[in-house]
Amino acid sequence: MPKSAWLSEELHAYIVAHGTEPDAVQQSLIEETAKLGGISMMQIAPEQGTFMTLLVRALGAKRVLEVGTFTGYSALCIARALPDDGELLCCDVSDEWTSIGKPYWEKAGVAHKIDLKIAPAVETLAALPEDESWDMAFIDADKPNYPNYFEAILPRLKPNGVILVDNVLWSGNVAKPDADDDNTKAIRAFNKKVADDPRVEAAIIPLGDGITLLRKK
Ligand SMILES: C[S@@+](CC[C@H](N)C(=O)[O-])C[C@H]1O[C@@H](n2cnc3c(N)ncnc32)[C@H](O)[C@@H]1O
């Protein structure tokens, strides 16, 4: 099911068909995750994964942080684009879900680049030195904590480093005046916070459920 609620099914299919397709390992992880049922919707859309792989390569990123790994699809998309000595630090609280992804990281030959920490991400991030040594980050975990993840990552990111943030359109609900559930409110507040923040440039890309691209000045 397309995550971009504002696109027709035909246009969504067209967009997917005209971007680079997931490879065989990625496709098998998509299928394995689908067996979990409705919760599999947490996985990023394949076209977002394609975009992230391309962006990591284009930026020449070497050290990347991920907040919210689930069954490891976004991690696979990032790690495959890193150089052989690159590093992806994945933060998640679920051993069960992340364990599903590990064999696929192995099959893709990227497991040696991935360091998975099972703990609340605010704790994992706070324990990292504030040394502006990360090139990029991807935020895709619990929505009310987005501002905390952003504030923890920004001082650890190199100038010109990029943060990607998923689900920033929340199925289009951010722009619906009558949508007032906690996640919608949290995402609206986060979107306003980063748009007003002079430390970053922000652009929302309506791909998947919406990805914000932030550049540290
Ligand atoms: C939307 S899913 C991530 C999807 C993943 N990026 C992918 O492409 O498959 C959100 C993940 O955030 C994790 N999560 C929720 N709260 C968390 C927290 N406080 N710290 C770290 N991870 C958390 C969940 O366990 C879940 O795996």
mmCIF file of C-alpha atoms and ligand atoms in Angstrom:
data_model
loop_
_atom_site.group_PDB
_atom_site.id
_atom_site.type_symbol
_atom_site.label_atom_id
_atom_site.label_comp_id
_atom_site.label_asym_id
_atom_site.label_seq_id
_atom_site.Cartn_x
_atom_site.Cartn_y
_atom_site.Cartn_z
ATOM 1 C CA MET A 1 0.000 0.000 0.000
ATOM 2 C CA PRO A 2 1.474 3.404 -0.972
ATOM 3 C CA LYS A 3 2.520 5.564 1.970
ATOM 4 C CA SER A 4 2.008 8.744 -0.030
ATOM 5 C CA ALA A 5 -1.727 9.130 0.696
ATOM 6 C CA TRP A 6 -1.866 12.228 -1.517
ATOM 7 C CA LEU A 7 -0.782 10.343 -4.683
ATOM 8 C CA SER A 8 -3.040 8.238 -6.879
ATOM 9 C CA GLU A 9 -2.059 4.559 -6.982
ATOM 10 C CA GLU A 10 -1.159 4.972 -10.665
ATOM 11 C CA LEU A 11 1.171 7.891 -10.054
ATOM 12 C CA HIS A 12 2.767 6.165 -7.075
ATOM 13 C CA ALA A 13 3.374 3.048 -9.187
ATOM 14 C CA TYR A 14 4.861 5.241 -11.916
ATOM 15 C CA ILE A 15 7.264 6.899 -9.466
ATOM 16 C CA VAL A 16 8.394 3.544 -8.084
ATOM 17 C CA ALA A 17 8.819 2.082 -11.587
ATOM 18 C CA HIS A 18 11.045 4.976 -12.659
ATOM 19 C CA GLY A 19 13.531 4.855 -9.821
ATOM 20 C CA THR A 20 16.238 2.258 -9.159
ATOM 21 C CA GLU A 21 14.607 -0.929 -7.871
ATOM 22 C CA PRO A 22 15.511 -2.696 -4.617
ATOM 23 C CA ASP A 23 18.017 -5.503 -5.230
ATOM 24 C CA ALA A 24 17.251 -9.172 -4.471
ATOM 25 C CA VAL A 25 18.371 -8.979 -0.802
ATOM 26 C CA GLN A 26 16.356 -5.831 -0.185
ATOM 27 C CA GLN A 27 13.323 -7.384 -1.880
ATOM 28 C CA SER A 28 13.577 -10.490 0.314
ATOM 29 C CA LEU A 29 13.761 -8.319 3.466
ATOM 30 C CA ILE A 30 10.635 -6.450 2.301
ATOM 31 C CA GLU A 31 8.876 -9.820 1.901
ATOM 32 C CA GLU A 32 10.113 -11.153 5.258
ATOM 33 C CA THR A 33 8.931 -7.980 7.026
ATOM 34 C CA ALA A 34 5.519 -8.179 5.315
ATOM 35 C CA LYS A 35 4.964 -11.487 7.152
ATOM 36 C CA LEU A 36 4.715 -9.464 10.398
ATOM 37 C CA GLY A 37 1.359 -8.089 9.189
ATOM 38 C CA GLY A 38 0.173 -4.510 9.712
ATOM 39 C CA ILE A 39 3.221 -3.484 11.721
ATOM 40 C CA SER A 40 5.294 -3.901 8.534
ATOM 41 C CA MET A 41 3.964 -0.440 7.565
ATOM 42 C CA MET A 42 6.739 0.916 9.803
ATOM 43 C CA GLN A 43 9.289 -0.001 7.138
ATOM 44 C CA ILE A 44 10.299 2.911 4.923
ATOM 45 C CA ALA A 45 8.891 2.841 1.384
ATOM 46 C CA PRO A 46 11.205 1.264 -1.235
ATOM 47 C CA GLU A 47 11.431 4.563 -3.127
ATOM 48 C CA GLN A 48 12.647 6.252 0.063
ATOM 49 C CA GLY A 49 15.314 3.572 0.439
ATOM 50 C CA THR A 50 16.442 4.182 -3.128
ATOM 51 C CA PHE A 51 16.648 7.914 -2.401
ATOM 52 C CA MET A 52 18.650 7.333 0.783
ATOM 53 C CA THR A 53 21.139 5.016 -0.917
ATOM 54 C CA LEU A 54 21.661 7.592 -3.644
ATOM 55 C CA LEU A 55 22.041 10.446 -1.144
ATOM 56 C CA VAL A 56 24.579 8.617 1.046
ATOM 57 C CA ARG A 57 26.680 7.915 -2.069
ATOM 58 C CA ALA A 58 26.287 11.412 -3.514
ATOM 59 C CA LEU A 59 27.337 13.044 -0.230
ATOM 60 C CA GLY A 60 30.205 10.594 0.234
ATOM 61 C CA ALA A 61 28.975 9.974 3.797
ATOM 62 C CA LYS A 62 31.201 7.716 5.867
ATOM 63 C CA ARG A 63 29.713 7.853 9.387
ATOM 64 C CA VAL A 64 25.919 7.720 9.723
ATOM 65 C CA LEU A 65 23.517 7.528 12.691
ATOM 66 C CA GLU A 66 20.129 5.830 12.482
ATOM 67 C CA VAL A 67 17.385 6.267 15.081
ATOM 68 C CA GLY A 68 14.710 3.603 14.509
ATOM 69 C CA THR A 69 15.897 0.449 12.736
ATOM 70 C CA PHE A 70 12.929 -1.970 12.969
ATOM 71 C CA THR A 71 13.743 -4.935 10.671
ATOM 72 C CA GLY A 72 16.725 -3.195 9.150
ATOM 73 C CA TYR A 73 15.586 -2.062 5.705
ATOM 74 C CA SER A 74 16.645 1.587 5.938
ATOM 75 C CA ALA A 75 19.893 0.433 7.562
ATOM 76 C CA LEU A 76 20.504 -1.878 4.601
ATOM 77 C CA CYS A 77 19.846 0.990 2.161
ATOM 78 C CA ILE A 78 22.304 3.244 4.007
ATOM 79 C CA ALA A 79 24.994 0.658 4.709
ATOM 80 C CA ARG A 80 25.228 -0.581 1.125
ATOM 81 C CA ALA A 81 26.140 2.967 0.051
ATOM 82 C CA LEU A 82 28.870 3.448 2.653
ATOM 83 C CA PRO A 83 32.501 2.756 1.822
ATOM 84 C CA ASP A 84 33.886 -0.531 3.122
ATOM 85 C CA ASP A 85 35.327 1.217 6.203
ATOM 86 C CA GLY A 86 32.155 3.253 6.735
ATOM 87 C CA GLU A 87 30.077 3.056 9.907
ATOM 88 C CA LEU A 88 26.354 3.042 10.605
ATOM 89 C CA LEU A 89 25.310 3.264 14.254
ATOM 90 C CA CYS A 90 21.752 1.929 14.574
ATOM 91 C CA CYS A 91 19.615 2.759 17.627
ATOM 92 C CA ASP A 92 16.527 0.720 18.479
ATOM 93 C CA VAL A 93 14.828 -0.741 21.550
ATOM 94 C CA SER A 94 13.671 -3.964 19.900
ATOM 95 C CA ASP A 95 15.956 -6.977 19.805
ATOM 96 C CA GLU A 96 13.122 -8.975 18.239
ATOM 97 C CA TRP A 97 12.595 -6.744 15.203
ATOM 98 C CA THR A 98 16.238 -5.870 14.562
ATOM 99 C CA SER A 99 17.167 -9.577 14.718
ATOM 100 C CA ILE A 100 15.020 -10.129 11.634
ATOM 101 C CA GLY A 101 17.238 -7.758 9.669
ATOM 102 C CA LYS A 102 20.668 -9.041 10.720
ATOM 103 C CA PRO A 103 20.807 -12.064 8.341
ATOM 104 C CA TYR A 104 19.953 -9.726 5.456
ATOM 105 C CA TRP A 105 22.775 -7.357 6.437
ATOM 106 C CA GLU A 106 25.035 -10.433 6.334
ATOM 107 C CA LYS A 107 23.709 -11.577 2.946
ATOM 108 C CA ALA A 108 24.269 -8.099 1.506
ATOM 109 C CA GLY A 109 27.846 -8.058 2.837
ATOM 110 C CA VAL A 110 27.298 -4.900 4.902
ATOM 111 C CA ALA A 111 27.011 -6.299 8.459
ATOM 112 C CA HIS A 112 30.594 -5.275 9.317
ATOM 113 C CA LYS A 113 29.647 -1.616 8.792
ATOM 114 C CA ILE A 114 26.673 -1.729 11.192
ATOM 115 C CA ASP A 115 26.856 -1.264 14.965
ATOM 116 C CA LEU A 116 23.441 -1.895 16.562
ATOM 117 C CA LYS A 117 22.697 -0.548 20.039
ATOM 118 C CA ILE A 118 19.594 -1.886 21.768
ATOM 119 C CA ALA A 119 18.618 0.890 24.191
ATOM 120 C CA PRO A 120 16.473 4.021 24.209
ATOM 121 C CA ALA A 121 18.020 6.164 21.477
ATOM 122 C CA VAL A 122 18.231 9.275 23.695
ATOM 123 C CA GLU A 123 20.642 7.322 25.918
ATOM 124 C CA THR A 124 22.727 5.959 23.035
ATOM 125 C CA LEU A 125 23.030 9.414 21.459
ATOM 126 C CA ALA A 126 23.831 11.169 24.758
ATOM 127 C CA ALA A 127 26.733 8.753 25.308
ATOM 128 C CA LEU A 128 28.423 9.773 22.034
ATOM 129 C CA PRO A 129 31.152 12.435 22.186
ATOM 130 C CA GLU A 130 30.066 15.904 20.997
ATOM 131 C CA ASP A 131 32.790 16.043 18.377
ATOM 132 C CA GLU A 132 31.052 16.909 15.085
ATOM 133 C CA SER A 133 32.234 13.631 13.563
ATOM 134 C CA TRP A 134 29.059 12.286 11.895
ATOM 135 C CA ASP A 135 28.235 12.979 8.248
ATOM 136 C CA MET A 136 24.572 12.103 8.250
ATOM 137 C CA ALA A 137 21.668 10.867 10.382
ATOM 138 C CA PHE A 138 18.276 9.314 9.792
ATOM 139 C CA ILE A 139 15.478 9.793 12.347
ATOM 140 C CA ASP A 140 12.572 7.318 12.147
ATOM 141 C CA ALA A 141 11.546 6.282 15.687
ATOM 142 C CA ASP A 142 8.946 7.474 18.244
ATOM 143 C CA LYS A 143 7.556 10.800 17.008
ATOM 144 C CA PRO A 144 7.300 12.746 20.319
ATOM 145 C CA ASN A 145 11.060 12.270 20.737
ATOM 146 C CA TYR A 146 11.954 13.772 17.336
ATOM 147 C CA PRO A 147 13.017 17.139 18.894
ATOM 148 C CA ASN A 148 15.221 15.275 21.403
ATOM 149 C CA TYR A 149 16.873 13.232 18.645
ATOM 150 C CA PHE A 150 17.431 16.357 16.564
ATOM 151 C CA GLU A 151 19.007 18.236 19.508
ATOM 152 C CA ALA A 152 21.234 15.267 20.380
ATOM 153 C CA ILE A 153 22.381 14.735 16.785
ATOM 154 C CA LEU A 154 22.982 18.340 15.679
ATOM 155 C CA PRO A 155 26.071 19.023 17.856
ATOM 156 C CA ARG A 156 27.544 15.675 16.767
ATOM 157 C CA LEU A 157 27.081 16.360 13.059
ATOM 158 C CA LYS A 158 29.779 17.905 10.853
ATOM 159 C CA PRO A 159 29.007 21.339 9.387
ATOM 160 C CA ASN A 160 27.195 20.642 6.083
ATOM 161 C CA GLY A 161 26.106 17.302 7.545
ATOM 162 C CA VAL A 162 22.594 16.161 6.701
ATOM 163 C CA ILE A 163 19.738 14.833 8.850
ATOM 164 C CA LEU A 164 16.848 12.980 7.197
ATOM 165 C CA VAL A 165 13.594 12.722 9.137
ATOM 166 C CA ASP A 166 10.798 10.338 8.168
ATOM 167 C CA ASN A 167 6.990 10.583 8.408
ATOM 168 C CA VAL A 168 6.933 14.385 8.500
ATOM 169 C CA LEU A 169 3.636 14.549 6.537
ATOM 170 C CA TRP A 170 1.971 11.794 8.616
ATOM 171 C CA SER A 171 -0.295 10.654 5.749
ATOM 172 C CA GLY A 172 -1.104 14.302 5.034
ATOM 173 C CA ASN A 173 -2.621 14.816 8.513
ATOM 174 C CA VAL A 174 -0.182 17.612 9.395
ATOM 175 C CA ALA A 175 -2.159 19.939 7.099
ATOM 176 C CA LYS A 176 -5.643 18.788 8.165
ATOM 177 C CA PRO A 177 -7.014 21.229 10.780
ATOM 178 C CA ASP A 178 -9.219 18.581 12.440
ATOM 179 C CA ALA A 179 -6.381 16.055 12.931
ATOM 180 C CA ASP A 180 -5.295 16.459 16.545
ATOM 181 C CA ASP A 181 -3.929 13.097 17.709
ATOM 182 C CA ASP A 182 -0.669 13.130 19.663
ATOM 183 C CA ASN A 183 1.571 12.001 16.801
ATOM 184 C CA THR A 184 0.159 14.573 14.376
ATOM 185 C CA LYS A 185 0.663 17.319 16.967
ATOM 186 C CA ALA A 186 4.196 16.125 17.714
ATOM 187 C CA ILE A 187 5.164 16.100 14.037
ATOM 188 C CA ARG A 188 3.613 19.514 13.399
ATOM 189 C CA ALA A 189 5.571 20.954 16.320
ATOM 190 C CA PHE A 190 8.783 19.328 15.072
ATOM 191 C CA ASN A 191 8.273 20.611 11.517
ATOM 192 C CA LYS A 192 7.778 24.158 12.839
ATOM 193 C CA LYS A 193 10.777 23.896 15.149
ATOM 194 C CA VAL A 194 13.231 22.927 12.411
ATOM 195 C CA ALA A 195 11.772 25.356 9.850
ATOM 196 C CA ASP A 196 12.380 28.194 12.356
ATOM 197 C CA ASP A 197 15.826 26.974 13.473
ATOM 198 C CA PRO A 198 18.635 29.224 12.140
ATOM 199 C CA ARG A 199 21.205 26.413 12.643
ATOM 200 C CA VAL A 200 19.774 24.373 9.756
ATOM 201 C CA GLU A 201 18.283 24.654 6.282
ATOM 202 C CA ALA A 202 15.140 22.544 5.899
ATOM 203 C CA ALA A 203 13.256 21.108 2.934
ATOM 204 C CA ILE A 204 10.366 18.639 3.022
ATOM 205 C CA ILE A 205 10.395 16.076 0.230
ATOM 206 C CA PRO A 206 6.963 14.468 -0.359
ATOM 207 C CA LEU A 207 8.410 11.008 -0.909
ATOM 208 C CA GLY A 208 6.883 8.068 0.983
ATOM 209 C CA ASP A 209 5.256 9.576 4.089
ATOM 210 C CA GLY A 210 7.374 12.737 3.713
ATOM 211 C CA ILE A 211 11.079 13.119 4.473
ATOM 212 C CA THR A 212 12.633 16.309 5.791
ATOM 213 C CA LEU A 213 16.146 17.030 4.611
ATOM 214 C CA LEU A 214 18.105 19.208 7.062
ATOM 215 C CA ARG A 215 21.549 20.656 6.400
ATOM 216 C CA LYS A 216 23.632 21.851 9.334
ATOM 217 C CA LYS A 217 24.996 25.339 8.565
HETATM 218 C C1 LIG B 1 9.120 3.309 12.026
HETATM 219 S S1 LIG B 1 10.103 2.053 12.756
HETATM 220 C C2 LIG B 1 11.644 2.214 11.913
HETATM 221 C C3 LIG B 1 11.588 1.682 10.498
HETATM 222 C C4 LIG B 1 12.940 1.469 9.859
HETATM 223 N N1 LIG B 1 13.638 2.720 9.670
HETATM 224 C C5 LIG B 1 12.808 0.707 8.553
HETATM 225 O O1 LIG B 1 13.112 1.227 7.489
HETATM 226 O O2 LIG B 1 12.366 -0.448 8.577
HETATM 227 C C6 LIG B 1 10.404 2.728 14.353
HETATM 228 C C7 LIG B 1 11.392 1.967 15.217
HETATM 229 O O3 LIG B 1 11.721 2.816 16.328
HETATM 230 C C8 LIG B 1 11.967 2.007 17.434
HETATM 231 N N2 LIG B 1 11.833 2.819 18.650
HETATM 232 C C9 LIG B 1 10.692 3.249 19.253
HETATM 233 N N3 LIG B 1 10.985 3.965 20.346
HETATM 234 C C10 LIG B 1 12.333 3.989 20.445
HETATM 235 C C11 LIG B 1 13.248 4.584 21.359
HETATM 236 N N4 LIG B 1 12.817 5.290 22.417
HETATM 237 N N5 LIG B 1 14.579 4.420 21.153
HETATM 238 C C12 LIG B 1 15.025 3.702 20.067
HETATM 239 N N6 LIG B 1 14.198 3.129 19.186
HETATM 240 C C13 LIG B 1 12.879 3.273 19.359
HETATM 241 C C14 LIG B 1 10.945 0.877 17.320
HETATM 242 O O4 LIG B 1 11.379 -0.270 18.044
HETATM 243 C C15 LIG B 1 10.884 0.664 15.806
HETATM 244 O O5 LIG B 1 11.727 -0.409 15.420
#
